Amino acid sequence: MVLALPDESFAAFDSGDTAWVLASAALVLLMTPGLAFFYGGLSRQKSVLNMMMMSFGALGVVSVIYVLWGYSMSFSSGHTGGSDIAGIFDNPFSLFGLSQLLETREIDGTELSVIGGFGTVPAIVWVGFQLTFAVITVALISGALAERVKFGTWLVFSGLWVTLVYFPLAHMVWGGGLLSDNERGFASWLFGTTEGDDGSVSATVAPIDFAGGTVVHINAGMAALVLAIIVGRRRNFGKMAFRPHNIPWVMLGAALLWFGWFGFNVGSEGAADAVSGLVWVNTTAATAAAMLGWLLVERIRDGHPTSVGAASGIVAGLVAITPACGALSPVGSLILGAIAGALSALAISLKYKFGYDDSLDVVGVHLVAGLWGTVAIGLFATETGLFYGGGIQQLVVQIVIAVVATVFTAVMTAIIALALKPMGWRVTDEDEATGIDETEHAETAYELA
């Protein structure tokens, strides 16, 4: 454990930026209960409480772990000045429990605080903002496991997965690791480095992930696919329709997610400035276009647009614009979103073709739209994108970071899932038939006379 941070970790904070990041953290935290409504509505009546509890359970487990060692694993070297471990993760014990981040120090007659990732907010505020991202990422995975997984195993998986998969990937992308613009990262290996005016060395073509396309959505989507395969399908999957029990809840959940996503994306700028305005507009444009794209596919394929399709299209658009929201123009965001909605609407049927039970379409929405949004930056980024005369380099970098993130998550998730098999993933067939709410939680969502 590091007992004293270097003077370089201390600076004056901007109260306006700090207020905005705190508000954004609250918005992102709201997304997890919003997701619980979204997933709960999509579930059948006998499993709705368990589905919602998986989101709330992730909120409990991940929050505790993040305070203890999660932030340290993700970002501690940026404070301590030490080296990370192979560009993959930081020392989990350097800032264990976060007490060092509460220190103040008088330098040149001015009392300064430990500064966090944006450079203008206290580190403890940055912790709160990043904690909410970790929580929602784990909660997203649960949608692939509806109606058949033991709650205790899910909680243990949540703790292991966030530690062994999420924190390392967060460090690799946002903490100066292998998927960042660090001189030791993949982007630097591909296209070399450039020295800045301050003497710092970084990748000539930096990877772009503004708010979590790789860290959150590709990560959660790939983990969901691996778990769906290893855990197995629900009883009667492919033989009967598993219909949403409460579509208004689905719409409410989508609304809360869209609202909270402004904290997710706009908050990732770390300030209330012109870039924040662009991110807000791009987020809205892509989301609206994705909803329409999804509904168009439904109209052509099925003959009618649906409420569930509109809600799912909203989420697909939010996912796709997440990594790209600071790099695109509003028109580019419209195109990105429309394609994301259409792709995800088509992708959700793949589970029937290939036989994996992605119960609530985490793979079709988060993995597919997350991959598209991450890679499409190489096409639509206004400064470096192929369609704007930037050449192919940004596209290559985006593809590489997407592939590396996908493979890393797949391998690590498979190891964790297989290691937990002796503990038992599945409830019994009898319990699944009765309803997981009653058998796992001794509750029912509705007491109907």
PDB file of C-alpha atoms in Angstrom, residues 173-174 179-181 187 205-214 322-328 373-375 377-378 380-385 394 397-398 401:
ATOM      1  CA  VAL A 173      -8.278   1.401 -22.165  1.00  0.00           C
ATOM      2  CA  TRP A 174      -8.555   4.325 -19.713  1.00  0.00           C
ATOM      3  CA  LEU A 179      -5.350  -0.458 -25.378  1.00  0.00           C
ATOM      4  CA  SER A 180      -4.677   3.213 -24.648  1.00  0.00           C
ATOM      5  CA  ASP A 181      -2.431   5.734 -26.388  1.00  0.00           C
ATOM      6  CA  ALA A 187      -1.627   1.522 -31.185  1.00  0.00           C
ATOM      7  CA  VAL A 205      -2.887   7.231 -33.912  1.00  0.00           C
ATOM      8  CA  ALA A 206      -4.632   7.012 -30.547  1.00  0.00           C
ATOM      9  CA  PRO A 207      -7.477   4.541 -29.931  1.00  0.00           C
ATOM     10  CA  ILE A 208     -10.828   6.240 -29.392  1.00  0.00           C
ATOM     11  CA  ASP A 209     -13.277   4.994 -26.775  1.00  0.00           C
ATOM     12  CA  PHE A 210     -14.931   8.095 -25.388  1.00  0.00           C
ATOM     13  CA  ALA A 211     -17.228   6.482 -22.830  1.00  0.00           C
ATOM     14  CA  GLY A 212     -16.966   2.689 -22.875  1.00  0.00           C
ATOM     15  CA  GLY A 213     -17.605   0.854 -26.143  1.00  0.00           C
ATOM     16  CA  THR A 214     -14.891  -1.665 -25.325  1.00  0.00           C
ATOM     17  CA  THR A 322     -20.950   5.448 -26.507  1.00  0.00           C
ATOM     18  CA  PRO A 323     -17.375   5.073 -27.835  1.00  0.00           C
ATOM     19  CA  ALA A 324     -17.919   7.511 -30.701  1.00  0.00           C
ATOM     20  CA  CYS A 325     -19.914  10.375 -29.185  1.00  0.00           C
ATOM     21  CA  GLY A 326     -17.009  12.823 -28.962  1.00  0.00           C
ATOM     22  CA  ALA A 327     -15.483  12.020 -32.355  1.00  0.00           C
ATOM     23  CA  LEU A 328     -18.407  12.228 -34.799  1.00  0.00           C
ATOM     24  CA  GLY A 373     -19.772   1.719 -32.702  1.00  0.00           C
ATOM     25  CA  THR A 374     -16.129   1.058 -31.844  1.00  0.00           C
ATOM     26  CA  VAL A 375     -15.062   0.103 -35.357  1.00  0.00           C
ATOM     27  CA  ILE A 377     -15.142   5.478 -35.460  1.00  0.00           C
ATOM     28  CA  GLY A 378     -12.481   4.591 -38.000  1.00  0.00           C
ATOM     29  CA  PHE A 380     -16.865   8.495 -39.329  1.00  0.00           C
ATOM     30  CA  ALA A 381     -14.476  10.315 -36.969  1.00  0.00           C
ATOM     31  CA  THR A 382     -14.314  13.875 -38.261  1.00  0.00           C
ATOM     32  CA  GLU A 383     -10.575  14.273 -37.661  1.00  0.00           C
ATOM     33  CA  THR A 384      -9.150  10.824 -38.401  1.00  0.00           C
ATOM     34  CA  GLY A 385     -11.928   8.777 -40.034  1.00  0.00           C
ATOM     35  CA  GLN A 394      -7.738   4.887 -37.289  1.00  0.00           C
ATOM     36  CA  VAL A 397      -6.513   0.749 -34.583  1.00  0.00           C
ATOM     37  CA  GLN A 398     -10.224   0.522 -33.740  1.00  0.00           C
ATOM     38  CA  ILE A 401      -8.661  -2.785 -29.846  1.00  0.00           C
TER      39      ILE A 401
END
